[in-house]
GROMACS .gro file of C-alpha atoms in nm:
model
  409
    1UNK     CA    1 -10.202 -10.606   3.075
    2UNK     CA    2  -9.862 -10.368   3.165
    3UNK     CA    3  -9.693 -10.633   3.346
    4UNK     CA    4  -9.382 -10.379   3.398
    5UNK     CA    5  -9.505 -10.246   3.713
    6UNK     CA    6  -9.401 -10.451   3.978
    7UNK     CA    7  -9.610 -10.335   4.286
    8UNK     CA    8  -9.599 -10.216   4.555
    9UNK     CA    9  -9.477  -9.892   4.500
   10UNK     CA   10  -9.284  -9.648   4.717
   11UNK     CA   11  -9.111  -9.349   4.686
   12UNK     CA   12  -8.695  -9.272   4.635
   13UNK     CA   13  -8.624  -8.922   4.695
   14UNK     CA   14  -8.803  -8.711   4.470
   15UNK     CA   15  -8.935  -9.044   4.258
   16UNK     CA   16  -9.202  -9.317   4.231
   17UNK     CA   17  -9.048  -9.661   4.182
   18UNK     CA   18  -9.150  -9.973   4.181
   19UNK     CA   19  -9.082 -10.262   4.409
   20UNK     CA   20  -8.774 -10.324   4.154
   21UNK     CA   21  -8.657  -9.995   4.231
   22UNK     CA   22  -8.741  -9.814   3.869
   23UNK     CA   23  -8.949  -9.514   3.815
   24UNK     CA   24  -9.335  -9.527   3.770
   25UNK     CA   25  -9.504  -9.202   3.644
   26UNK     CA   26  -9.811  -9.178   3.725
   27UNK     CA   27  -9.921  -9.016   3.402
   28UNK     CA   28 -10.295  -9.035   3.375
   29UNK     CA   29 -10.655  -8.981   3.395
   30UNK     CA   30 -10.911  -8.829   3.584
   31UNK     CA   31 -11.238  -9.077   3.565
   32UNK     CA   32 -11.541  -8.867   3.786
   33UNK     CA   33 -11.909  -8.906   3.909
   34UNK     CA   34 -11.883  -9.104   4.177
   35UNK     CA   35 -11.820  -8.858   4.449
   36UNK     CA   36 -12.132  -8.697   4.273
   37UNK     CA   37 -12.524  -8.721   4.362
   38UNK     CA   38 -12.593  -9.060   4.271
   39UNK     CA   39 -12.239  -9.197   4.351
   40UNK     CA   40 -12.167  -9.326   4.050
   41UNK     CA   41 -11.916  -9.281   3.733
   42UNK     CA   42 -12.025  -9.150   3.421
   43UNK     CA   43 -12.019  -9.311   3.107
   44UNK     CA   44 -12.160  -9.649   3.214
   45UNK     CA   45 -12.470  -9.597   3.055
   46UNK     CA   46 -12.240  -9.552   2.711
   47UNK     CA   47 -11.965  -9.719   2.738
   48UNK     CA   48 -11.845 -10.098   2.904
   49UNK     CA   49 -11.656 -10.070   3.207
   50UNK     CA   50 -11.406 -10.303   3.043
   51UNK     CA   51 -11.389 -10.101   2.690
   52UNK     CA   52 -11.312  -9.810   2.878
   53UNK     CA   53 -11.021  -9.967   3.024
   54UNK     CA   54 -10.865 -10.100   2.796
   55UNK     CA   55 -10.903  -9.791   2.546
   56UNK     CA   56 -10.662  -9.578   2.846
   57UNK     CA   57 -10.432  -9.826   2.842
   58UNK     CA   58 -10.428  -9.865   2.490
   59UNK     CA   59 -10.346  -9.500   2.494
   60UNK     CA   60 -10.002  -9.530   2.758
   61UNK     CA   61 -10.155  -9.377   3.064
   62UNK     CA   62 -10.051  -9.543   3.364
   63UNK     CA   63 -10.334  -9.475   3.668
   64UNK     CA   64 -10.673  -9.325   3.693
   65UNK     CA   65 -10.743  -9.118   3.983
   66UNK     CA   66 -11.094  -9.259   4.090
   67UNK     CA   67 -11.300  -8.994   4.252
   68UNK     CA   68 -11.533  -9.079   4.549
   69UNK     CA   69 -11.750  -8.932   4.864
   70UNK     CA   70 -11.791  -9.025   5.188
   71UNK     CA   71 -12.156  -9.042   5.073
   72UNK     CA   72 -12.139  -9.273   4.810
   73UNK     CA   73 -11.938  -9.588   5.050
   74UNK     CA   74 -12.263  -9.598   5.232
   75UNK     CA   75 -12.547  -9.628   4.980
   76UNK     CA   76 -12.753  -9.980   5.015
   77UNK     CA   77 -12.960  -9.904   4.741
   78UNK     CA   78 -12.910 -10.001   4.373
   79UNK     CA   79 -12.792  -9.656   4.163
   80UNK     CA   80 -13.046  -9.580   3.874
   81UNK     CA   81 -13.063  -9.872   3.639
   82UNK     CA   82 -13.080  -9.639   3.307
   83UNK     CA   83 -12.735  -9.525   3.397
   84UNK     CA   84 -12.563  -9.839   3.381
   85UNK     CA   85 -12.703  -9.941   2.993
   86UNK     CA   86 -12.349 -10.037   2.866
   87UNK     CA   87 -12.312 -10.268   3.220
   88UNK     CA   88 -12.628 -10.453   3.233
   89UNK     CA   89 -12.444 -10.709   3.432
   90UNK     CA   90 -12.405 -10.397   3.669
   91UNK     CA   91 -12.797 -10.325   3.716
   92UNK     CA   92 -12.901 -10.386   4.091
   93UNK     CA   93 -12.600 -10.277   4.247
   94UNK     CA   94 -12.491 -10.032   4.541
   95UNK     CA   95 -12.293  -9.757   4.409
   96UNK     CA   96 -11.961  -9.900   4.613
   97UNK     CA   97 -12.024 -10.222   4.422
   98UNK     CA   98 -12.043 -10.069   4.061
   99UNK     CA   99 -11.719  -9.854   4.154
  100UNK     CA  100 -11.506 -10.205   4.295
  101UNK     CA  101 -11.625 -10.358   3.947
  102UNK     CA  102 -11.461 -10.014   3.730
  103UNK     CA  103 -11.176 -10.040   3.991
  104UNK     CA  104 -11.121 -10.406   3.881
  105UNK     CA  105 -11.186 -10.324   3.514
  106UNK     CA  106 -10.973 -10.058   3.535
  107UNK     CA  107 -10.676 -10.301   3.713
  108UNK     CA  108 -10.703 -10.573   3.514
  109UNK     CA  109 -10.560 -10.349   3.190
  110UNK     CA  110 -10.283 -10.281   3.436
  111UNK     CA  111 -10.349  -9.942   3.537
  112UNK     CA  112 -10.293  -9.835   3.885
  113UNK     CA  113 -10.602  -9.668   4.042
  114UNK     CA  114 -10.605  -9.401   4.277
  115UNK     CA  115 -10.899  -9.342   4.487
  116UNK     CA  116 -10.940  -9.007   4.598
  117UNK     CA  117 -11.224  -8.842   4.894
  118UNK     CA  118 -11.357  -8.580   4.659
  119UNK     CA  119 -11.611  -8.467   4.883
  120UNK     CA  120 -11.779  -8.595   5.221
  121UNK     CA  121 -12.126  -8.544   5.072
  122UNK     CA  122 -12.201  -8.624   4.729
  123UNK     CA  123 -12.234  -8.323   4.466
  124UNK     CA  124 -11.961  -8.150   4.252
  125UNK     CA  125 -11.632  -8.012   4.389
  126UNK     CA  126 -11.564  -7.752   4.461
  127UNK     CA  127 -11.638  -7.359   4.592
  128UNK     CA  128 -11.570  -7.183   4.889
  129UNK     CA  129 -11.935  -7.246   5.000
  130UNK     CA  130 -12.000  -7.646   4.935
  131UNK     CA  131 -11.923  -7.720   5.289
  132UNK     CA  132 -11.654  -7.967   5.209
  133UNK     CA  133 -11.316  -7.809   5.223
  134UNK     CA  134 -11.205  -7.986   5.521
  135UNK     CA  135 -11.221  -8.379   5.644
  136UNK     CA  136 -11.523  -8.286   5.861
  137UNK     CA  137 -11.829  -8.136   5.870
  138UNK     CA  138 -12.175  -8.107   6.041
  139UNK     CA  139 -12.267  -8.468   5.907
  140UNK     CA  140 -11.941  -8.638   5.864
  141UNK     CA  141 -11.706  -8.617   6.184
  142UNK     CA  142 -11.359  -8.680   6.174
  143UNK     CA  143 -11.361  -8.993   6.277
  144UNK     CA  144 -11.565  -9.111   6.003
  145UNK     CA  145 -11.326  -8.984   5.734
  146UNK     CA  146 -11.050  -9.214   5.913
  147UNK     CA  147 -11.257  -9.520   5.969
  148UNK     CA  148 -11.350  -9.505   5.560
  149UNK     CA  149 -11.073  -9.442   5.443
  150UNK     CA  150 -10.968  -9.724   5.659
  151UNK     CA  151 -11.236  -9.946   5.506
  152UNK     CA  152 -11.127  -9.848   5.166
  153UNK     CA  153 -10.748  -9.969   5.191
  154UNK     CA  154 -10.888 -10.270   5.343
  155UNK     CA  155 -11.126 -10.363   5.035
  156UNK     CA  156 -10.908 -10.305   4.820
  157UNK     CA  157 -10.593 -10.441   4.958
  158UNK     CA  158 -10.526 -10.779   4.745
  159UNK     CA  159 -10.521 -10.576   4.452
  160UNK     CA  160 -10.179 -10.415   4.443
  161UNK     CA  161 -10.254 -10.200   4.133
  162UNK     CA  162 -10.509  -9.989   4.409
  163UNK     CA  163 -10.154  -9.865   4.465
  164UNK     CA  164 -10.200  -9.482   4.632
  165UNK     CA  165 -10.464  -9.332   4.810
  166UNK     CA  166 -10.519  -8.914   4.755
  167UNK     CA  167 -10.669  -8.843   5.095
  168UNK     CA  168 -10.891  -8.507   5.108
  169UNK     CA  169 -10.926  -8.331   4.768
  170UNK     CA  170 -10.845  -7.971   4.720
  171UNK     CA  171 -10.802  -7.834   5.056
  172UNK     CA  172 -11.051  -7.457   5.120
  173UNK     CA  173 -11.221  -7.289   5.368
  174UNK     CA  174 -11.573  -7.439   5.490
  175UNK     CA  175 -11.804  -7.345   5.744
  176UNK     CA  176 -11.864  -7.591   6.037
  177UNK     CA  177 -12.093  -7.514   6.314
  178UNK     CA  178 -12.135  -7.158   6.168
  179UNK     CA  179 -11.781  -7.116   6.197
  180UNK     CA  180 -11.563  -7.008   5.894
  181UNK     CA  181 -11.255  -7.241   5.888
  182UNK     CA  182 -10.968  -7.174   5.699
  183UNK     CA  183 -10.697  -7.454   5.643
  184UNK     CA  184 -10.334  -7.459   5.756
  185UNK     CA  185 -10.014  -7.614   5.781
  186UNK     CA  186  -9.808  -7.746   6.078
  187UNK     CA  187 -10.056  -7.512   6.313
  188UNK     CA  188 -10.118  -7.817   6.517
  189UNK     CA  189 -10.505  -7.749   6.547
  190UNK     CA  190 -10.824  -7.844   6.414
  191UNK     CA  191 -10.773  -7.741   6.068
  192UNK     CA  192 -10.394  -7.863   6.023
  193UNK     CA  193 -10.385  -8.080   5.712
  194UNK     CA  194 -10.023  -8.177   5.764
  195UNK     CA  195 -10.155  -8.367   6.117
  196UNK     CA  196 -10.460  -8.524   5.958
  197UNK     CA  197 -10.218  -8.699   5.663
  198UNK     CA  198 -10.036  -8.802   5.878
  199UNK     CA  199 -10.257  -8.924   6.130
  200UNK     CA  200 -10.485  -9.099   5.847
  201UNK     CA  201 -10.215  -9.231   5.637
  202UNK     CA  202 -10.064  -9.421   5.946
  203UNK     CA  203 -10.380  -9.531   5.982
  204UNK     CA  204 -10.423  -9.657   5.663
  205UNK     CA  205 -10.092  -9.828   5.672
  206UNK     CA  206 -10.239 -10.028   5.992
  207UNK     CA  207 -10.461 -10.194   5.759
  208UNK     CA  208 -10.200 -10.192   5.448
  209UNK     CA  209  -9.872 -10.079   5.452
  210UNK     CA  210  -9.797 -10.129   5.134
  211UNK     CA  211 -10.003  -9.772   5.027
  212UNK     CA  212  -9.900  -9.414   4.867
  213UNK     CA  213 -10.042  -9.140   5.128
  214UNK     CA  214 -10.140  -8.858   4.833
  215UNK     CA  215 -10.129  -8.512   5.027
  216UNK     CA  216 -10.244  -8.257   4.871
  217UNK     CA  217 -10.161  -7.864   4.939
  218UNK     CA  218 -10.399  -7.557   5.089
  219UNK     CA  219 -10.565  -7.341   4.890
  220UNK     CA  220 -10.735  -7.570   4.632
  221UNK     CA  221 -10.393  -7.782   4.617
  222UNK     CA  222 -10.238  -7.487   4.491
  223UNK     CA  223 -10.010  -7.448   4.813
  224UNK     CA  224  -9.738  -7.673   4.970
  225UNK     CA  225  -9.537  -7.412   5.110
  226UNK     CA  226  -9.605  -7.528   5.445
  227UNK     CA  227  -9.405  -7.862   5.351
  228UNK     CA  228  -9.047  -7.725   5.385
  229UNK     CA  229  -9.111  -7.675   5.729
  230UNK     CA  230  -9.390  -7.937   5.824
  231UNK     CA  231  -9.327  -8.257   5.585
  232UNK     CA  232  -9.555  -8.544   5.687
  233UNK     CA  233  -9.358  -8.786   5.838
  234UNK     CA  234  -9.507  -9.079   5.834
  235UNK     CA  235  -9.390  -9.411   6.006
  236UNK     CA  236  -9.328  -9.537   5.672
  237UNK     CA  237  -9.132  -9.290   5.549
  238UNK     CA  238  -9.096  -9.413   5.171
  239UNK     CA  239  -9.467  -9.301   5.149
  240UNK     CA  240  -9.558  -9.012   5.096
  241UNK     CA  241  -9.628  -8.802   4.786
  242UNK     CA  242  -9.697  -8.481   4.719
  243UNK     CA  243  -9.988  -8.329   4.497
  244UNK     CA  244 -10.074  -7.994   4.350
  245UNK     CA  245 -10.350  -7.872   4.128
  246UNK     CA  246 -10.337  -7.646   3.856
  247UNK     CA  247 -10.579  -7.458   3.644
  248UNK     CA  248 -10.522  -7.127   3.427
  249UNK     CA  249 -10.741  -6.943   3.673
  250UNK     CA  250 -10.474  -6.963   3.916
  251UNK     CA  251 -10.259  -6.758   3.757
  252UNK     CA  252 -10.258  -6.411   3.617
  253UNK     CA  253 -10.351  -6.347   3.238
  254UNK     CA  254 -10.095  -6.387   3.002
  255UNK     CA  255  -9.793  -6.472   3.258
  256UNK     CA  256  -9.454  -6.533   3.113
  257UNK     CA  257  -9.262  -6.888   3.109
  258UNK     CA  258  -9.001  -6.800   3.326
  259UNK     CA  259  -9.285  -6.636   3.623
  260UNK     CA  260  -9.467  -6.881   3.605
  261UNK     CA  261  -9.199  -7.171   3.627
  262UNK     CA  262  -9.126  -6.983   3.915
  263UNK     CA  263  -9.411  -6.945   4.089
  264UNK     CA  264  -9.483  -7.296   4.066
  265UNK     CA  265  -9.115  -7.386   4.176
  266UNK     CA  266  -9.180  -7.178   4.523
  267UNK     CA  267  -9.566  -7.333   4.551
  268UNK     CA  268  -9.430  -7.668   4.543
  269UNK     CA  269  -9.201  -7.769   4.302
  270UNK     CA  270  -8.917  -7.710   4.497
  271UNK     CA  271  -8.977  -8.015   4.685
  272UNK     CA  272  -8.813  -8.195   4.385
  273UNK     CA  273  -8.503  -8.082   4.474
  274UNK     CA  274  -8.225  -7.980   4.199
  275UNK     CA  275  -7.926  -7.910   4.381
  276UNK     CA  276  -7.708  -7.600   4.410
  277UNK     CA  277  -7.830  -7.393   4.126
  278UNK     CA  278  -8.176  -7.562   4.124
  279UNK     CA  279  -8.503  -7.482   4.229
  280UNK     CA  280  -8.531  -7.265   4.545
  281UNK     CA  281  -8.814  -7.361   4.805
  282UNK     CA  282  -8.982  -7.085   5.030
  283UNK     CA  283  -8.725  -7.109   5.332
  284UNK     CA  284  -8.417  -7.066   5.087
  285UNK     CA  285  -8.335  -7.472   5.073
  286UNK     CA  286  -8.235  -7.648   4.775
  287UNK     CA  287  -8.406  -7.976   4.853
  288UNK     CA  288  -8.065  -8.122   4.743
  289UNK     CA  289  -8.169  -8.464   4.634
  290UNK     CA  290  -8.573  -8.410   4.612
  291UNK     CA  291  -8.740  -8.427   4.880
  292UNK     CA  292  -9.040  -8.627   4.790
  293UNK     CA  293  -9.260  -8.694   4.462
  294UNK     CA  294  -9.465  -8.398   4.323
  295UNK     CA  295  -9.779  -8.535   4.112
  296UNK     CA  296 -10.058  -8.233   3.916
  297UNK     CA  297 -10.329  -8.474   4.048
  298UNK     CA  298 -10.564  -8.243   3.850
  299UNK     CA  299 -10.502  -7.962   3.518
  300UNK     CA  300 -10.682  -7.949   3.216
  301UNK     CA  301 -10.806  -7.725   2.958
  302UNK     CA  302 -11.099  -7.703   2.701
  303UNK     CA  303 -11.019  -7.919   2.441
  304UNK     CA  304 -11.270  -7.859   2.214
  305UNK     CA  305 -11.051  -7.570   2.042
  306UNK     CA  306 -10.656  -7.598   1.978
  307UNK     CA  307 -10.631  -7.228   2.024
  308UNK     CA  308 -10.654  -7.323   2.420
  309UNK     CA  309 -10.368  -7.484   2.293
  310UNK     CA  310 -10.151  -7.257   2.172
  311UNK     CA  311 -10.206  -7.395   1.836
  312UNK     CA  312 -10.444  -7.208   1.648
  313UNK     CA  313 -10.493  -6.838   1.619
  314UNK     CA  314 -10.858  -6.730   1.768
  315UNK     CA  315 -11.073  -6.414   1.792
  316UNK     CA  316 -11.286  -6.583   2.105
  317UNK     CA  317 -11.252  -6.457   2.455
  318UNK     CA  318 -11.021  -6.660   2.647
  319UNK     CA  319 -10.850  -6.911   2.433
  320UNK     CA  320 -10.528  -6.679   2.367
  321UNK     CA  321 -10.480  -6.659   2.795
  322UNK     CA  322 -10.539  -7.050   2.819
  323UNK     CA  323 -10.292  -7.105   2.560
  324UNK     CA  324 -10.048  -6.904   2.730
  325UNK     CA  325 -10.148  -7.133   3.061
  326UNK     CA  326 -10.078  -7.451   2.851
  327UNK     CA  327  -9.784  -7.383   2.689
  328UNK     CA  328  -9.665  -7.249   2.996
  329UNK     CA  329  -9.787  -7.582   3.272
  330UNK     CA  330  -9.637  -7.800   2.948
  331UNK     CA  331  -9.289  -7.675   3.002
  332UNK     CA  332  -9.289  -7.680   3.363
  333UNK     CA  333  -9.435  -8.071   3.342
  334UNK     CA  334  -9.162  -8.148   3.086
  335UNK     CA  335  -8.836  -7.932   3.207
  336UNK     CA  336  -8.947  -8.087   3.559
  337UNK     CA  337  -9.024  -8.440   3.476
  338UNK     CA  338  -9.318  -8.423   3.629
  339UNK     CA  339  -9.612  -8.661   3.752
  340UNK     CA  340  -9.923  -8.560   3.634
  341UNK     CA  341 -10.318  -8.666   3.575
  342UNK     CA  342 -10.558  -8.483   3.369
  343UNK     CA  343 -10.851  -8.341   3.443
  344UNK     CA  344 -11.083  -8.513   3.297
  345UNK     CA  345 -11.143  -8.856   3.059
  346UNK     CA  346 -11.505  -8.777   3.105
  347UNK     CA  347 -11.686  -8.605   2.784
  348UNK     CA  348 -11.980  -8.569   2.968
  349UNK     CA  349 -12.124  -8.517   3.321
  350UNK     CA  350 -12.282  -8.669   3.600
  351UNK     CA  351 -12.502  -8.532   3.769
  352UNK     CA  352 -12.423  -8.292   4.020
  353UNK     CA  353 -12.525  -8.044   4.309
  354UNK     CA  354 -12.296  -7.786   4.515
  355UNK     CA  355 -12.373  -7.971   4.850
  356UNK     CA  356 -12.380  -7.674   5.048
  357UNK     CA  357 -12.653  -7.462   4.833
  358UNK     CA  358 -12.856  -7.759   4.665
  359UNK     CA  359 -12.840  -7.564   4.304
  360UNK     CA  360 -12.779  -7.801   4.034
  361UNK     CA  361 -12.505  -7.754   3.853
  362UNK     CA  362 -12.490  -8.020   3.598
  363UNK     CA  363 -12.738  -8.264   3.480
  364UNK     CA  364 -12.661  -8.660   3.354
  365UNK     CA  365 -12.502  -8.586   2.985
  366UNK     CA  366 -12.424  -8.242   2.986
  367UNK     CA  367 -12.064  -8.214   2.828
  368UNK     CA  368 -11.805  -8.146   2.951
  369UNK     CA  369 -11.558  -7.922   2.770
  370UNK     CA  370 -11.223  -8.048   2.903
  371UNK     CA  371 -11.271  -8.405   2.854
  372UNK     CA  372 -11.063  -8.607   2.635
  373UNK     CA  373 -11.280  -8.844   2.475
  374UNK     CA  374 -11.600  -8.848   2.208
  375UNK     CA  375 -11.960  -8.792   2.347
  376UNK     CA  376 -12.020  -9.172   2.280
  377UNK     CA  377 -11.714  -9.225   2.564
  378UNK     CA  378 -11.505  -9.466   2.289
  379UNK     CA  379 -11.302  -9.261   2.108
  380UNK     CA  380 -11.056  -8.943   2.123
  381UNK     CA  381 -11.273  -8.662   2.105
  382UNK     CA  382 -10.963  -8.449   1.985
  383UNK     CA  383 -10.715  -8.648   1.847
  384UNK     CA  384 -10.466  -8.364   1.876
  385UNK     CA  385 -10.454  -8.305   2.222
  386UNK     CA  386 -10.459  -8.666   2.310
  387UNK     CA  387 -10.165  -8.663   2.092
  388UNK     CA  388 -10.018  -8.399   2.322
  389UNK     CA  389 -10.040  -8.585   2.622
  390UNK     CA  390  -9.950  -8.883   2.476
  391UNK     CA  391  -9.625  -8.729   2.420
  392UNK     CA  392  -9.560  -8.646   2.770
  393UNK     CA  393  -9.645  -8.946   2.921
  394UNK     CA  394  -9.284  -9.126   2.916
  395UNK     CA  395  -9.060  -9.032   3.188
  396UNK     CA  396  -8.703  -8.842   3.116
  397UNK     CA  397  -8.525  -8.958   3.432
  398UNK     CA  398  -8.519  -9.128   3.687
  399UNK     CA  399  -8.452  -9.459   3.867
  400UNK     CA  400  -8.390  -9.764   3.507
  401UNK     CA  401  -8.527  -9.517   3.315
  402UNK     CA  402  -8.326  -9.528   3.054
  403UNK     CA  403  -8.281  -9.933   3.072
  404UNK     CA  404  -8.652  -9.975   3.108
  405UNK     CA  405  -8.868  -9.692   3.039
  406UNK     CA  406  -9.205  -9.806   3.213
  407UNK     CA  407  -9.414  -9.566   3.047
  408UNK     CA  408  -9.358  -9.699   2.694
  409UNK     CA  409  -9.640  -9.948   2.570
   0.00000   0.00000   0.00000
């Protein structure tokens, strides 16, 4: 068990630290299928909750972001029995019940989870046209967002690894009530994210106050340009982190180093800070001393070639522009000193629906192509890349960094 991080954690300028005051990077995992359409993680049926943990902390990352829906916290029925062949102790359960025993599983190795609401309804995340790019819709009101996520810091609340909660994934448009809502910043009405962190994450600190408020940007996280004029300000200030997402998609084909530093420095890296000299943010500020932390709650890549890499030459469509992507997101991660989770641990799927259409999109087992273990879920499906993240896991600066690195293992 990493006995180094001494929870709770908070936040010191532009760093995570822990209750001793040094830097924690979250450096870590993506774990999904339980926001999906039988609300539960993937893998069980291959793999032992418990194996599974301690294999990613045997390889140095420090948290799992834990997907969930809305959905999936109010299921009474057991989930699928097949599904859980590697937890037989497991079989008869609600899906909330097999997720607290993966969140404990996942604890006890020391890691700190991070639940996140993937979705309100269960399915996979995420298009303009699932319905779920806000914290309300047709079936789930506002108020039920708050009162789970409410529920959730309250369940798990004696476990201080379940140290941060990521409140509304990947911020989009939806349609509600035939309407076509668009989210914004600081606008102060129904579809300002900057109120609804920081109306929930008080909220949540009502029933723990001990909790990271995750808020993510607009435009599928991509966006927290709205920050250096709206921050959430919460009433415990030391709080509050920031998160972006970032795929190659995002970005133009084969985009230098130096635009695309850039572009990521206005979207949200300039909350970091830097001083004179450093990093610009969109109304000209330097952010002096950071402003608040910065995690990539989600990027990832096909790992099933190196040339997506930038390590292999390649004749098929694609890999040359991803490899331009990674090599580019890499330096940005490591000039910035980054937090960061990767999208995703899982080799293979669960199953999952676009909510708002009802076509299936994957089935139980299908692969996945950016996941970082074997098809048997044990062991590192390319050895390389793991290798690559493994070497970016251990902070650079920060807060007894260099007395007591806590990313080392």
């Amino acid at each position: 068990m990493n006995v180094d991080i001494a929870t709770p954690l908070s936040t010191s300028g532009r760093f995570i630290v822990d209750a001793r005051g040094r830097r924690v990077r979250l450096a870590g995992v993506n774990w999904y299928g339980a926001s999906e359409d039988f609300g539960l993680p993937a893998g069980l049926d291959r793999t032992n909750r418990r194996t599974l943990a301690r294999n990613i902390a045997r390889h140095g990352f420090t948290c799992v972001r834990f997907p969930f829906s809305l959905w999936m916290t109010e299921q009474t029925a057991p989930v699928p029995g097949q599904y859980l062949a590697a937890n037989r102790d497991l079989i008869g359960s609600t899906p909330l019940q097999v997720y607290d025993a993966c969140v404990r599983a996942l604890t006890d190795e020391g890691l700190i989870v991070i639940p996140n609401c993937h979705l309100l309804s269960c399915g996979w995340c995420c298009s303009d046209n699932d319905g779920n790019g806000l914290w309300y819709n047709e079936g789930w009101p506002a108020g039920k967002f708050t009162a789970i996520w409410q529920e959730i810091a309250a369940r798990y609340k004696s476990n201080g690894l379940v140290a941060a909660m990521d409140i509304k994934n990947e911020p989009r448009q939806a349609t509600v009530g035939g309407r076509v809502l668009t989210p914004t910043w600081g606008t102060g009405d129904d579809t300002d994210f900057a109120a609804m962190y920081t109306t929930v994450g008080n909220l949540i600190h009502e029933v723990n106050p001990h909790l990271l408020i995750i808020c993510e940007g607009l435009k599928y996280a991509g966006d927290l340009t709205g920050v250096a004029r709206h921050p959430v300000r919460l009433e415990r200030a030391d709080k509050v982190v920031y998160s972006m997402h970032d795929y190659s998609w995002f970005h133009p084909k084969g985009q230098s180093q130096a635009s695309y530093i850039e572009e990521m420095t206005k979207a949200g890296g300039y909350l970091l800070g830097g001083g004179p000299g450093g990093p610009r943010g969109p109304d000209g500020s330097d952010g002096s001393d950071g402003v608040a932390p910065v995690w990539i709650g989600e990027f990832g890549n096909d790992t099933g070639s190196l040339a997506n890499f930038g390590l292999d030459p390649t004749s098929q469509v694609g890999n040359a522009d991803n490899g331009v992507w990674w090599n580019n997101i890499k330096a940005w991660i490591t000039e910035a000193d980054l937090d960061w989770c990767w999208w995703a641990l899982n080799p293979t799927h669960a199953k999952g629906i676009n909510p708002g259409t009802g076509q299936l999109l994957y089935d139980w087992g299908d692969r996945e192509p950016y996941g970082l273990l074997t098809s048997d879920w044990r062991g590192a499906g390319n050895p390389v890349v793991m290798k690559l993240l493994k070497s970016m896991i251990r902070p650079r600066t920060g807060p007894g960094v260099d007395s007591a690195p806590l990313a080392s293992r």
